[in-house]
Short mmCIF file of C-alpha atoms in Angstrom, two decimals:
data_model
loop_
_atom_site.label_atom_id
_atom_site.label_comp_id
_atom_site.label_asym_id
_atom_site.label_seq_id
_atom_site.Cartn_x
_atom_site.Cartn_y
_atom_site.Cartn_z
CA MET R 1329 -8.15 -52.42 11.52
CA THR R 1330 -9.15 -50.06 8.68
CA LEU R 1331 -11.81 -47.45 9.30
CA ASP R 1332 -14.52 -47.07 6.69
CA PRO R 1333 -14.97 -43.57 5.21
CA VAL R 1334 -18.24 -42.92 7.04
CA THR R 1335 -16.79 -43.70 10.46
CA LEU R 1336 -13.71 -41.62 9.68
CA ALA R 1337 -15.88 -38.65 8.67
CA VAL R 1338 -17.96 -39.01 11.85
CA LEU R 1339 -14.86 -39.09 14.05
CA ASN R 1340 -13.38 -36.10 12.25
CA GLY R 1341 -16.58 -34.20 12.94
CA ARG R 1342 -16.59 -35.26 16.58
CA LEU R 1343 -13.00 -34.11 17.09
CA GLU R 1344 -13.71 -30.76 15.46
CA GLN R 1345 -16.85 -30.37 17.57
CA ILE R 1346 -14.87 -30.90 20.76
CA VAL R 1347 -12.50 -28.08 19.90
CA ASP R 1348 -15.35 -25.86 18.71
CA GLU R 1349 -17.02 -26.33 22.10
CA MET R 1350 -13.80 -25.35 23.83
CA ASP R 1351 -13.73 -22.16 21.73
CA ALA R 1352 -17.35 -21.39 22.60
CA THR R 1353 -16.79 -22.00 26.31
CA LEU R 1354 -13.95 -19.48 26.42
CA PHE R 1355 -15.69 -16.87 24.29
CA ARG R 1356 -18.80 -16.96 26.48
CA SER R 1357 -17.01 -16.77 29.81
CA ALA R 1358 -13.94 -14.55 29.27
CA PHE R 1359 -13.93 -11.13 30.93
CA ASN R 1360 -11.84 -9.43 28.26
CA PRO R 1361 -13.67 -8.12 25.13
CA ILE R 1362 -10.71 -9.07 22.93
CA ILE R 1363 -11.49 -12.70 23.73
CA ALA R 1364 -15.22 -12.53 24.43
CA GLU R 1365 -16.17 -10.32 21.46
CA ALA R 1366 -13.22 -10.41 19.05
CA HIS R 1367 -12.46 -14.15 19.59
CA ASP R 1368 -8.71 -13.59 19.89
CA ALA R 1369 -8.12 -17.10 21.19
CA SER R 1370 -7.96 -20.70 20.01
CA HIS R 1371 -7.95 -24.37 21.03
CA GLY R 1372 -6.56 -27.56 19.61
CA ILE R 1373 -5.74 -31.24 20.11
CA TYR R 1374 -2.09 -32.25 19.69
CA HIS R 1375 -0.03 -35.41 19.20
CA ARG R 1376 1.28 -37.04 22.37
CA ASP R 1377 4.90 -37.38 21.14
CA THR R 1378 5.47 -34.73 18.46
CA GLY R 1379 3.03 -31.98 19.47
CA GLU R 1380 1.68 -31.87 15.90
CA THR R 1381 -1.79 -30.44 15.36
CA LEU R 1382 -4.45 -33.16 15.24
CA ALA R 1383 -7.59 -31.02 15.30
CA GLN R 1384 -8.41 -27.32 15.56
CA GLY R 1385 -11.52 -25.28 16.16
CA LYS R 1386 -13.18 -23.28 13.41
CA SER R 1387 -13.90 -20.18 15.51
CA GLY R 1388 -10.49 -19.30 16.94
CA LEU R 1389 -7.39 -17.84 15.36
CA PRO R 1390 -5.62 -20.24 12.95
CA ILE R 1391 -2.28 -18.52 13.61
CA PHE R 1392 -2.54 -19.67 17.22
CA VAL R 1393 -3.19 -23.27 16.29
CA GLY R 1394 -0.09 -23.35 14.09
CA ALA R 1395 2.09 -21.78 16.79
CA MET R 1396 0.59 -23.96 19.52
CA ALA R 1397 2.15 -27.08 18.01
CA PHE R 1398 5.53 -25.57 18.92
CA ALA R 1399 4.24 -24.63 22.38
CA VAL R 1400 3.13 -28.22 23.03
CA LYS R 1401 6.55 -29.46 21.86
CA THR R 1402 8.10 -27.13 24.44
CA VAL R 1403 5.97 -28.66 27.19
CA ILE R 1404 6.74 -32.21 26.02
CA ALA R 1405 10.46 -31.44 26.19
CA LYS R 1406 10.16 -29.84 29.63
CA ALA R 1407 8.15 -32.76 31.01
CA ALA R 1408 10.79 -35.16 29.68
CA ARG R 1409 13.59 -33.19 31.35
CA ASP R 1410 11.80 -32.79 34.68
CA ARG R 1411 10.44 -36.35 34.76
CA ASP R 1412 7.47 -35.22 36.85
CA LEU R 1413 4.50 -35.25 34.45
CA ALA R 1414 1.29 -36.38 36.13
CA ASP R 1415 -2.37 -36.75 35.28
CA GLY R 1416 -4.07 -33.45 36.12
CA ASP R 1417 -1.06 -31.25 35.34
CA VAL R 1418 -1.68 -28.01 33.45
CA TYR R 1419 1.21 -25.87 32.18
CA ILE R 1420 0.91 -22.12 31.66
CA PHE R 1421 3.27 -19.73 29.85
CA ASN R 1422 3.57 -16.85 27.41
CA ASP R 1423 7.25 -17.20 26.40
CA PRO R 1424 7.25 -16.04 22.74
CA TRP R 1425 10.51 -17.82 21.87
CA ASP R 1426 9.24 -21.22 23.03
CA GLY R 1427 6.24 -21.72 20.80
CA GLY R 1428 4.69 -18.37 21.52
CA THR R 1429 3.64 -15.31 19.52
CA HIS R 1430 3.82 -12.30 21.87
CA LEU R 1431 3.52 -11.78 25.60
CA SER R 1432 -0.21 -11.01 25.60
CA ASP R 1433 -1.02 -14.55 24.43
CA PHE R 1434 -1.12 -16.97 27.36
CA ARG R 1435 -1.05 -20.70 26.69
CA LEU R 1436 -2.43 -23.50 28.85
CA VAL R 1437 -1.35 -27.02 27.91
CA ARG R 1438 -2.76 -30.18 29.50
CA PRO R 1439 -2.09 -33.90 28.94
CA VAL R 1440 -5.02 -36.28 28.43
CA TYR R 1441 -4.20 -39.54 30.22
CA ARG R 1442 -5.53 -42.99 29.39
CA ASP R 1443 -4.55 -46.05 31.40
CA GLY R 1444 -1.54 -44.31 32.90
CA ARG R 1445 -0.09 -42.88 29.68
CA VAL R 1446 -0.54 -39.67 27.71
CA PHE R 1447 -2.96 -40.21 24.84
CA CYS R 1448 -2.72 -36.64 23.49
CA TRP R 1449 -2.49 -33.01 24.60
CA ILE R 1450 -5.12 -30.29 24.59
CA ALA R 1451 -4.31 -26.61 24.68
CA SER R 1452 -5.89 -23.19 25.02
CA VAL R 1453 -4.48 -19.79 24.10
CA GLY R 1454 -6.04 -16.39 24.65
CA HIS R 1455 -5.00 -12.76 24.34
CA TRP R 1456 -5.06 -11.27 27.83
CA HIS R 1457 -5.97 -7.61 28.17
CA ASP R 1458 -2.86 -6.39 29.98
CA VAL R 1459 0.29 -8.21 31.08
CA GLY R 1460 2.37 -5.32 32.44
CA GLY R 1461 5.14 -3.66 30.46
CA ALA R 1462 5.62 -0.04 29.52
CA VAL R 1463 2.42 0.37 27.48
CA PRO R 1464 -1.11 -0.49 28.64
CA GLY R 1465 -2.41 -3.23 26.39
CA ASN R 1466 1.21 -4.28 25.63
CA TYR R 1467 1.57 -3.25 21.98
CA ASN R 1468 4.63 -1.06 22.59
CA PRO R 1469 6.02 0.11 19.22
CA ALA R 1470 9.07 1.67 20.89
CA ALA R 1471 10.20 -1.49 22.74
CA THR R 1472 13.81 -2.59 22.23
CA GLU R 1473 13.68 -5.59 24.57
CA ALA R 1474 10.92 -7.96 25.59
CA TRP R 1475 10.70 -6.77 29.19
CA GLN R 1476 9.37 -3.43 27.92
CA GLU R 1477 6.41 -5.32 26.43
CA GLY R 1478 5.20 -7.20 29.51
CA PHE R 1479 6.13 -9.86 32.04
CA ILE R 1480 7.54 -13.15 30.78
CA CYS R 1481 6.20 -16.41 32.19
CA PRO R 1482 8.17 -19.57 31.31
CA PRO R 1483 6.38 -22.94 31.22
CA VAL R 1484 5.31 -23.60 34.83
CA LYS R 1485 2.63 -25.80 36.35
CA LEU R 1486 -0.64 -24.04 37.09
CA TYR R 1487 -1.98 -27.39 38.30
CA ARG R 1488 0.16 -30.14 39.80
CA ALA R 1489 -1.65 -33.47 39.63
CA GLY R 1490 -4.93 -31.59 39.78
CA VAL R 1491 -3.93 -29.19 42.61
CA TYR R 1492 -4.33 -25.48 41.75
CA GLN R 1493 -1.16 -23.46 42.37
CA THR R 1494 -2.54 -20.20 43.80
CA ASP R 1495 0.92 -18.63 44.14
CA ILE R 1496 1.31 -18.74 40.35
CA VAL R 1497 -1.99 -16.91 39.94
CA ASP R 1498 -1.01 -14.34 42.58
CA MET R 1499 2.18 -13.53 40.64
CA LEU R 1500 0.32 -13.21 37.36
CA GLN R 1501 -2.30 -10.88 38.82
CA SER R 1502 0.26 -8.69 40.59
CA ASN R 1503 1.91 -7.91 37.24
CA SER R 1504 -1.23 -6.73 35.44
CA ARG R 1505 -2.95 -3.36 35.43
CA LEU R 1506 -6.23 -5.29 35.16
CA PRO R 1507 -5.93 -8.24 37.58
CA VAL R 1508 -9.67 -8.99 37.65
CA SER R 1509 -9.78 -9.28 33.85
CA LEU R 1510 -6.74 -11.54 33.96
CA TYR R 1511 -8.34 -13.77 36.62
CA GLY R 1512 -11.54 -14.08 34.61
CA ASP R 1513 -9.77 -14.95 31.37
CA LEU R 1514 -7.52 -17.48 33.10
CA ASN R 1515 -10.44 -19.31 34.66
CA ALA R 1516 -12.36 -19.23 31.38
CA GLN R 1517 -9.42 -20.99 29.71
CA ILE R 1518 -9.29 -23.54 32.55
CA ASN R 1519 -12.99 -24.24 32.04
CA ALA R 1520 -12.43 -24.72 28.31
CA LEU R 1521 -9.70 -27.27 29.01
CA ASP R 1522 -11.92 -29.08 31.51
CA LEU R 1523 -14.70 -29.33 28.96
CA GLY R 1524 -12.31 -30.51 26.25
CA HIS R 1525 -10.89 -33.17 28.56
CA ASP R 1526 -14.38 -34.43 29.45
CA ARG R 1527 -15.58 -34.50 25.84
CA LEU R 1528 -12.44 -36.22 24.58
CA THR R 1529 -12.61 -38.80 27.37
CA GLY R 1530 -16.22 -39.51 26.42
CA LEU R 1531 -15.25 -40.01 22.77
CA LEU R 1532 -12.44 -42.39 23.71
CA ASP R 1533 -14.77 -44.34 25.99
CA ALA R 1534 -17.33 -44.64 23.20
CA TYR R 1535 -15.02 -45.79 20.38
CA GLY R 1536 -11.91 -47.04 22.15
CA ASP R 1537 -8.39 -45.58 22.17
CA ALA R 1538 -7.17 -47.72 19.27
CA VAL R 1539 -9.94 -46.57 16.94
CA ILE R 1540 -9.35 -42.88 17.69
CA ASP R 1541 -5.60 -43.38 17.29
CA GLU R 1542 -6.15 -44.93 13.88
CA ALA R 1543 -8.51 -42.13 12.89
CA LEU R 1544 -5.97 -39.47 13.82
CA VAL R 1545 -3.27 -41.14 11.72
CA ALA R 1546 -5.65 -41.55 8.78
CA LEU R 1547 -6.80 -37.93 8.93
CA ARG R 1548 -3.21 -36.69 8.94
CA ASP R 1549 -2.28 -38.94 6.03
CA ARG R 1550 -5.32 -37.82 4.07
CA ALA R 1551 -4.43 -34.14 4.53
CA GLU R 1552 -0.89 -34.82 3.30
CA GLN R 1553 -2.11 -36.75 0.25
CA LEU R 1554 -4.56 -34.00 -0.68
CA MET R 1555 -1.91 -31.29 -0.30
CA ARG R 1556 0.51 -33.26 -2.50
CA GLN R 1557 -2.19 -33.56 -5.17
CA GLU R 1558 -2.77 -29.80 -5.10
CA ILE R 1559 0.95 -29.01 -5.35
CA ARG R 1560 1.43 -31.52 -8.17
CA ALA R 1561 -1.23 -29.66 -10.17
CA LEU R 1562 0.88 -26.46 -10.10
CA PRO R 1563 3.51 -25.77 -12.76
CA ASP R 1564 7.02 -26.56 -11.51
CA GLY R 1565 9.15 -23.47 -11.07
CA VAL R 1566 10.38 -20.76 -8.73
CA TYR R 1567 8.01 -17.91 -7.89
CA ARG R 1568 9.32 -14.81 -6.11
CA ALA R 1569 7.95 -11.85 -4.17
CA ARG R 1570 9.22 -9.08 -1.96
CA ASP R 1571 7.51 -6.58 0.31
CA PHE R 1572 8.38 -4.11 3.05
CA MET R 1573 7.63 -3.26 6.65
CA ASP R 1574 7.36 0.53 7.19
CA ASN R 1575 9.92 0.54 10.02
CA ASP R 1576 10.58 -1.23 13.31
CA GLY R 1577 9.12 1.54 15.48
CA VAL R 1578 12.57 2.64 16.67
CA ILE R 1579 14.58 3.33 13.51
CA ASP R 1580 12.62 4.91 10.68
CA ARG R 1581 13.74 2.86 7.70
CA PRO R 1582 11.94 0.09 5.79
CA LEU R 1583 12.73 -3.58 6.33
CA GLU R 1584 12.66 -5.80 3.26
CA LEU R 1585 11.19 -9.31 3.24
CA HIS R 1586 11.80 -11.87 0.49
CA LEU R 1587 10.10 -15.11 -0.47
CA ALA R 1588 10.95 -17.68 -3.14
CA ILE R 1589 8.40 -20.48 -3.59
CA THR R 1590 9.78 -23.53 -5.36
CA VAL R 1591 7.31 -26.07 -6.73
CA ALA R 1592 8.82 -29.45 -7.66
CA ASP R 1593 6.41 -32.29 -8.42
CA ASP R 1594 4.38 -32.83 -5.22
CA ALA R 1595 6.55 -30.78 -2.85
CA MET R 1596 6.97 -27.08 -2.15
CA THR R 1597 9.65 -24.95 -0.49
CA LEU R 1598 9.06 -21.53 1.05
CA ASP R 1599 12.45 -19.80 1.27
CA PHE R 1600 12.72 -16.46 3.06
CA THR R 1601 16.45 -16.03 2.41
CA GLY R 1602 17.34 -12.38 1.86
CA SER R 1603 14.89 -11.05 4.43
CA ALA R 1604 16.05 -8.30 6.79
CA PRO R 1605 18.12 -9.17 9.86
CA ALA R 1606 16.54 -9.07 13.32
CA CYS R 1607 15.83 -5.46 14.21
CA LEU R 1608 15.91 -3.25 17.28
CA GLY R 1609 12.15 -2.73 17.48
CA PRO R 1610 9.23 -5.12 18.09
CA ILE R 1611 8.36 -6.38 14.61
CA ASN R 1612 10.63 -9.39 15.04
CA ILE R 1613 8.95 -12.79 15.18
CA SER R 1614 10.13 -16.16 16.43
CA GLU R 1615 10.84 -19.08 14.13
CA ALA R 1616 7.74 -20.87 15.45
CA THR R 1617 5.59 -17.88 14.52
CA THR R 1618 7.02 -17.85 10.98
CA HIS R 1619 6.11 -21.52 10.55
CA ALA R 1620 2.61 -20.80 11.86
CA ALA R 1621 2.18 -17.91 9.40
CA CYS R 1622 3.17 -20.20 6.53
CA TYR R 1623 0.55 -22.71 7.68
CA VAL R 1624 -2.16 -20.03 7.64
CA ALA R 1625 -1.05 -18.74 4.24
CA MET R 1626 -1.15 -22.23 2.74
CA LYS R 1627 -4.63 -22.76 4.16
CA HIS R 1628 -5.75 -19.57 2.39
CA VAL R 1629 -4.37 -20.80 -0.93
CA PHE R 1630 -5.49 -24.43 -0.51
CA ASP R 1631 -8.63 -23.93 1.54
CA GLU R 1632 -10.05 -27.42 0.94
CA ILE R 1633 -7.19 -29.18 2.75
CA PRO R 1634 -8.06 -30.51 6.24
CA ALA R 1635 -6.58 -28.44 9.06
CA ASN R 1636 -3.98 -30.68 10.66
CA ALA R 1637 -0.23 -31.24 10.53
CA GLY R 1638 -0.47 -33.30 7.35
CA ALA R 1639 -1.23 -30.13 5.38
CA MET R 1640 2.36 -28.92 5.92
CA ALA R 1641 4.11 -32.28 5.48
CA PRO R 1642 4.99 -31.66 1.78
CA ILE R 1643 6.19 -28.10 2.49
CA THR R 1644 9.69 -27.13 3.60
CA VAL R 1645 10.15 -23.71 5.19
CA ILE R 1646 13.61 -22.08 5.08
CA ILE R 1647 14.08 -19.27 7.59
CA PRO R 1648 17.43 -17.47 7.59
CA GLU R 1649 19.23 -17.59 10.93
CA GLY R 1650 19.49 -14.18 12.59
CA SER R 1651 16.70 -12.69 10.50
CA VAL R 1652 13.66 -10.73 11.61
CA LEU R 1653 11.76 -14.02 11.05
CA ALA R 1654 13.84 -16.02 13.55
CA ALA R 1655 14.32 -13.68 16.50
CA LYS R 1656 16.00 -14.92 19.68
CA ARG R 1657 15.42 -13.78 23.23
CA PRO R 1658 15.23 -11.04 24.37
CA LYS R 1659 14.36 -9.40 21.07
CA PRO R 1660 10.96 -7.68 21.28
CA VAL R 1661 8.18 -9.41 19.34
CA GLY R 1662 5.08 -7.49 20.44
CA GLY R 1663 4.07 -6.47 16.92
CA TYR R 1664 4.21 -10.00 15.53
CA THR R 1665 0.79 -9.55 13.96
CA GLU R 1666 2.12 -6.97 11.51
CA THR R 1667 4.99 -9.16 10.33
CA ILE R 1668 2.98 -12.32 9.83
CA LEU R 1669 0.45 -10.37 7.81
CA ARG R 1670 3.31 -9.35 5.52
CA LEU R 1671 4.39 -13.00 5.17
CA ILE R 1672 0.87 -13.90 4.04
CA ASP R 1673 1.03 -11.00 1.56
CA LEU R 1674 4.28 -12.44 0.18
CA VAL R 1675 2.61 -15.81 -0.37
CA PHE R 1676 -0.34 -14.19 -2.17
CA GLN R 1677 2.02 -12.25 -4.45
CA ALA R 1678 4.26 -15.21 -5.26
CA MET R 1679 1.34 -17.59 -5.81
CA ALA R 1680 -0.26 -15.17 -8.27
CA ASP R 1681 2.16 -16.46 -10.91
CA ALA R 1682 1.86 -20.13 -9.94
CA ALA R 1683 -1.90 -20.31 -9.38
CA PRO R 1684 -3.62 -17.02 -10.29
CA LYS R 1685 -7.12 -18.35 -9.65
CA ARG R 1686 -6.14 -19.36 -6.10
CA SER R 1687 -4.47 -16.08 -5.15
CA ASN R 1688 -5.83 -12.61 -4.51
CA GLY R 1689 -4.74 -9.03 -3.96
CA CYS R 1690 -3.16 -8.36 -0.60
CA ALA R 1691 -5.39 -7.47 2.34
CA TYR R 1692 -4.96 -4.26 4.30
CA GLY R 1693 -1.99 -5.67 6.17
CA THR R 1694 -2.23 -4.24 9.71
CA ILE R 1695 -4.39 -4.77 12.77
CA ASN R 1696 -3.80 -1.16 13.90
CA ALA R 1697 -3.47 -2.14 17.56
CA LEU R 1698 -4.75 0.92 19.41
CA SER R 1699 -4.63 1.40 23.18
CA ILE R 1700 -6.23 4.27 25.06
CA ALA R 1701 -5.69 4.14 28.82
CA GLY R 1702 -6.22 6.24 31.89
CA ARG R 1703 -7.88 6.37 35.32
CA ARG R 1704 -11.51 6.91 36.18
CA THR R 1705 -12.39 10.32 37.60
CA GLY R 1706 -13.36 9.96 41.24
CA THR R 1707 -12.31 6.34 41.87
CA GLY R 1708 -8.90 6.43 40.22
CA ALA R 1709 -9.53 2.91 38.87
CA PRO R 1710 -7.38 2.11 35.82
CA TRP R 1711 -9.00 1.43 32.47
CA VAL R 1712 -7.39 0.18 29.26
CA MET R 1713 -9.21 0.15 25.95
CA PHE R 1714 -7.25 -2.11 23.63
CA SER R 1715 -8.68 -3.02 20.28
CA PHE R 1716 -7.79 -3.84 16.70
CA PHE R 1717 -9.47 -2.54 13.59
CA GLY R 1718 -10.51 -3.74 10.16
CA GLY R 1719 -9.70 -2.91 6.56
CA GLY R 1720 -10.22 -4.05 2.99
CA HIS R 1721 -9.35 -7.47 1.58
CA GLY R 1722 -7.89 -8.07 -1.84
CA GLY R 1723 -9.87 -8.69 -5.01
CA SER R 1724 -9.84 -12.24 -6.38
CA ASP R 1725 -10.63 -14.06 -9.60
CA ALA R 1726 -14.18 -14.53 -8.33
CA SER R 1727 -15.13 -11.14 -6.89
CA ASP R 1728 -14.24 -7.78 -5.41
CA GLY R 1729 -12.53 -7.88 -2.03
CA LEU R 1730 -14.37 -7.95 1.28
CA GLN R 1731 -15.12 -4.50 2.67
CA HIS R 1732 -14.03 -3.76 6.24
CA GLY R 1733 -12.95 -7.28 7.11
CA ASN R 1734 -10.62 -8.60 9.76
CA ALA R 1735 -7.02 -9.61 9.17
CA PRO R 1736 -6.37 -12.87 7.23
CA ILE R 1737 -4.42 -14.33 10.15
CA SER R 1738 -7.66 -15.11 11.90
CA THR R 1739 -11.37 -15.68 11.99
CA ALA R 1740 -11.69 -13.09 14.74
CA THR R 1741 -14.25 -10.31 14.64
CA ILE R 1742 -13.79 -6.59 15.12
CA PRO R 1743 -15.13 -5.65 18.58
CA PRO R 1744 -18.49 -3.83 18.20
CA LEU R 1745 -18.44 -0.14 19.02
CA GLU R 1746 -21.40 -0.65 21.38
CA ILE R 1747 -19.27 -2.97 23.52
CA LEU R 1748 -16.28 -0.63 23.49
CA GLU R 1749 -18.36 2.43 24.33
CA ALA R 1750 -20.12 0.57 27.15
CA ALA R 1751 -16.84 -0.64 28.67
CA TYR R 1752 -14.66 2.47 28.30
CA PRO R 1753 -15.06 6.28 28.50
CA VAL R 1754 -14.89 6.85 24.74
CA ALA R 1755 -17.34 7.66 21.97
CA PHE R 1756 -17.01 6.70 18.33
CA ARG R 1757 -17.87 9.80 16.34
CA GLN R 1758 -17.33 8.01 13.03
CA TRP R 1759 -17.27 4.35 11.99
CA ALA R 1760 -17.62 4.15 8.23
CA LEU R 1761 -16.25 2.74 4.99
CA ARG R 1762 -13.35 4.72 3.52
CA PRO R 1763 -14.08 5.78 -0.08
CA ASP R 1764 -11.37 5.27 -2.73
CA SER R 1765 -9.31 3.02 -0.47
CA GLY R 1766 -9.59 -0.22 -2.48
CA GLY R 1767 -7.09 -0.92 -5.26
CA VAL R 1768 -8.39 -0.77 -8.80
CA GLY R 1769 -8.60 -3.94 -10.89
CA ARG R 1770 -10.86 -6.23 -12.85
CA HIS R 1771 -12.06 -6.98 -9.36
CA ARG R 1772 -11.59 -4.08 -6.97
CA GLY R 1773 -9.99 -4.37 -3.55
CA GLY R 1774 -12.36 -4.06 -0.61
CA LEU R 1775 -12.64 -0.74 1.20
CA GLY R 1776 -10.91 0.12 4.43
CA ALA R 1777 -12.64 1.99 7.22
CA ILE R 1778 -12.63 5.29 9.08
CA TYR R 1779 -12.77 5.31 12.88
CA GLU R 1780 -12.81 8.54 14.87
CA ILE R 1781 -12.77 8.14 18.66
CA GLU R 1782 -13.37 10.88 21.24
CA LEU R 1783 -12.17 10.73 24.85
CA LEU R 1784 -14.94 11.28 27.44
CA GLU R 1785 -12.70 11.11 30.53
CA GLU R 1786 -10.60 13.96 31.91
CA ASN R 1787 -7.36 12.68 30.38
CA ALA R 1788 -5.73 9.58 28.96
CA GLU R 1789 -2.79 8.34 26.89
CA ALA R 1790 -3.02 6.67 23.49
CA PHE R 1791 -0.65 4.28 21.72
CA LEU R 1792 -0.79 2.89 18.19
CA PHE R 1793 1.05 -0.05 16.60
CA GLY R 1794 0.21 -0.20 12.90
CA GLU R 1795 1.71 -0.77 9.46
CA ARG R 1796 1.14 -0.07 5.77
CA GLY R 1797 1.65 3.66 6.34
CA ARG R 1798 4.50 3.82 3.83
CA THR R 1799 4.05 0.85 1.47
CA PRO R 1800 0.44 0.16 0.40
CA PRO R 1801 -1.12 -3.32 0.06
CA PRO R 1802 -0.17 -4.54 -3.44
CA GLY R 1803 -2.59 -5.77 -6.04
CA ILE R 1804 -1.78 -8.72 -8.29
CA LEU R 1805 -1.94 -9.48 -12.02
CA GLY R 1806 -2.15 -5.79 -12.90
CA GLY R 1807 -4.39 -4.74 -10.02
CA GLY R 1808 -3.63 -1.50 -8.20
CA PRO R 1809 -2.60 -1.08 -4.54
CA GLY R 1810 -4.95 -0.21 -1.72
CA ALA R 1811 -4.71 3.13 0.08
CA LEU R 1812 -2.05 3.77 2.71
CA ASN R 1813 -2.84 3.56 6.41
CA ARG R 1814 -3.41 7.00 8.01
CA PHE R 1815 -3.54 7.98 11.68
CA GLN R 1816 -4.19 11.42 13.16
CA PHE R 1817 -4.58 12.68 16.73
CA ASP R 1818 -5.61 15.93 18.40
CA THR R 1819 -3.15 18.04 20.38
CA SER R 1820 -3.31 21.52 21.90
CA GLU R 1821 -1.53 22.65 18.73
CA GLY R 1822 -3.95 21.02 16.33
CA ARG R 1823 -4.21 17.64 14.62
CA LYS R 1824 -0.96 15.75 14.00
CA THR R 1825 0.34 12.52 12.47
CA PRO R 1826 3.02 10.13 13.83
CA ARG R 1827 6.66 10.54 12.76
CA MET R 1828 6.81 6.75 12.30
CA ALA R 1829 3.73 6.75 10.02
CA SER R 1830 1.61 4.23 11.99
CA LYS R 1831 3.51 3.74 15.24
CA ILE R 1832 3.49 6.09 18.21
CA VAL R 1833 3.54 6.04 22.02
CA GLY R 1834 2.40 8.45 24.71
CA ILE R 1835 -0.19 10.61 22.95
CA LYS R 1836 -1.61 12.90 25.66
CA LEU R 1837 -5.35 13.28 25.32
CA GLU R 1838 -7.76 15.53 27.19
CA ARG R 1839 -11.53 15.37 27.33
CA GLY R 1840 -13.03 15.99 23.88
CA MET R 1841 -9.85 15.21 21.96
CA ARG R 1842 -10.01 12.60 19.23
CA VAL R 1843 -7.89 10.06 17.41
CA ARG R 1844 -8.68 9.10 13.83
CA LEU R 1845 -7.78 5.95 11.91
CA GLU R 1846 -8.20 5.60 8.15
CA THR R 1847 -7.34 2.00 7.37
CA PRO R 1848 -6.05 0.64 4.05
CA GLY R 1849 -8.19 -1.04 1.44
CA GLY R 1850 -7.21 -4.27 -0.28
CA GLY R 1851 -5.19 -4.64 -3.47
CA GLY R 1852 -6.97 -5.08 -6.78
CA TYR R 1853 -7.02 -8.20 -8.97
CA GLY R 1854 -6.39 -8.07 -12.69
CA ASP R 1855 -6.31 -5.32 -15.30
CA PRO R 1856 -8.63 -2.43 -14.29
CA ALA R 1857 -9.45 -1.90 -17.99
CA GLU R 1858 -11.31 -5.21 -17.84
CA ARG R 1859 -13.67 -4.11 -15.05
CA ASP R 1860 -17.36 -4.42 -15.88
CA PRO R 1861 -18.78 -0.92 -16.59
CA ALA R 1862 -21.85 -1.85 -14.55
CA ALA R 1863 -19.60 -2.53 -11.55
CA ILE R 1864 -17.93 0.87 -12.00
CA ALA R 1865 -21.34 2.56 -12.10
CA ALA R 1866 -22.43 0.71 -8.97
CA ASP R 1867 -19.27 1.78 -7.14
CA LEU R 1868 -19.90 5.41 -8.03
CA ALA R 1869 -23.56 5.21 -6.99
CA ALA R 1870 -22.69 3.64 -3.64
CA GLY R 1871 -19.90 6.15 -2.95
CA TYR R 1872 -17.23 3.45 -2.86
CA VAL R 1873 -15.28 5.51 -5.38
CA THR R 1874 -15.66 9.23 -5.96
CA GLU R 1875 -14.59 9.43 -9.60
CA LYS R 1876 -14.63 7.09 -12.57
CA PRO R 1877 -11.28 5.34 -13.09
CA ARG R 1878 -9.32 6.65 -16.07
#
């Protein structure tokens, strides 16, 4: 049987729609604003034997979909060892070394059975608000082992042949500062899986298992063929880049990351040899997370390629054993977001020489994970405001960079201040673009932002996990860097800055005290002498820059 192009396109659309509906179901029913508003979650359909990505949603985080393939492989291996897989089983876990990212991200994996055998797997991942650990919200920049970041749940069955395991839920809730939020997010993910199962079953009933199987193989092959065509169009050669992490949050020295991209005919190698060894603090990432970051970076560069496992088939990733990019348990990995952003920056910098029209200046390079937590006056109920914040994206061959965007690891949104102010006892006294923060260039980097937040409760503690406070986001092809990240906080002795630049724990706040974030802009693209004078005049008039570039 050979599917005609129209039928294949229809089935591809149907598969994507199923996963998009799963995304929408979770976003509309989660309790936690990081999922409901920021869309820090994702869903996908995965191969029954290999765990490879077959389809992903367009609204969730791409980094999750890449990592989830490794999570599904973990479940496949466990089911094979235990020999007890049944229709109606659902596995749950957050283990970052077995296909995970960090402990806040909980994965639910479910087999889809047809005629007594597994046809495929579906999966859901979402960032839960609080999973224990030393720091509310779980971004602990001072962690030296994973247990200081939260509780670790290995792959266990949340459902056994369709029977809900309430003792598992009891244990999860008892380890969270916000058990009601956890319960709501968990059940929202269960509902998303139920919907995905029903929709996928309906599609299989309508077209038949053999037709869908053939379509999945054809879609993967097509993605691989298209990626090979794109790579073949690049000049053969080796393209190198290096960049730095500020520090690991524990020892204040930079960590160097290296990338060599080798293009040979229709294949590519991404080699991270020379990158720093695994460190004491929580900017380590697992090998699975490194692979997922490479997938996202390649999708940025080759954005027309379909989003399935075929896109990475022509690409070999070399990750040095024992490096910060291949951490083993129990190394802390809570700040994985910062490290994968730097890997994407490395790809942009290296690809600037191989395909300048496809690359761009580096984005702001940090999510600035900020937690403010305390107890309500009168009731004593705990509250945890966890959020991430935006910055500027890099200039490109086509245009200036996006102002105040979200990180390039995702399609998430920055939580609206109205939602944050309604949910927590804080007030945003400033939320604005940051002038002069974008790197100069023929096309300027986008501007970062300024956020100033005042505490309205009697007291609270604040914690920040950020980056790019020491090494700014680079431009490419002669473009200038974006501005450095800056963080300030009020104390009884005046306003101060963190010793670790953008990482700090245990800031004691009292009513009326503020914290202030000034996020980086993006790197510029091309020679700034080539910038259109009309664009310079418009920047000055809008206040994006405060003086004419020399």
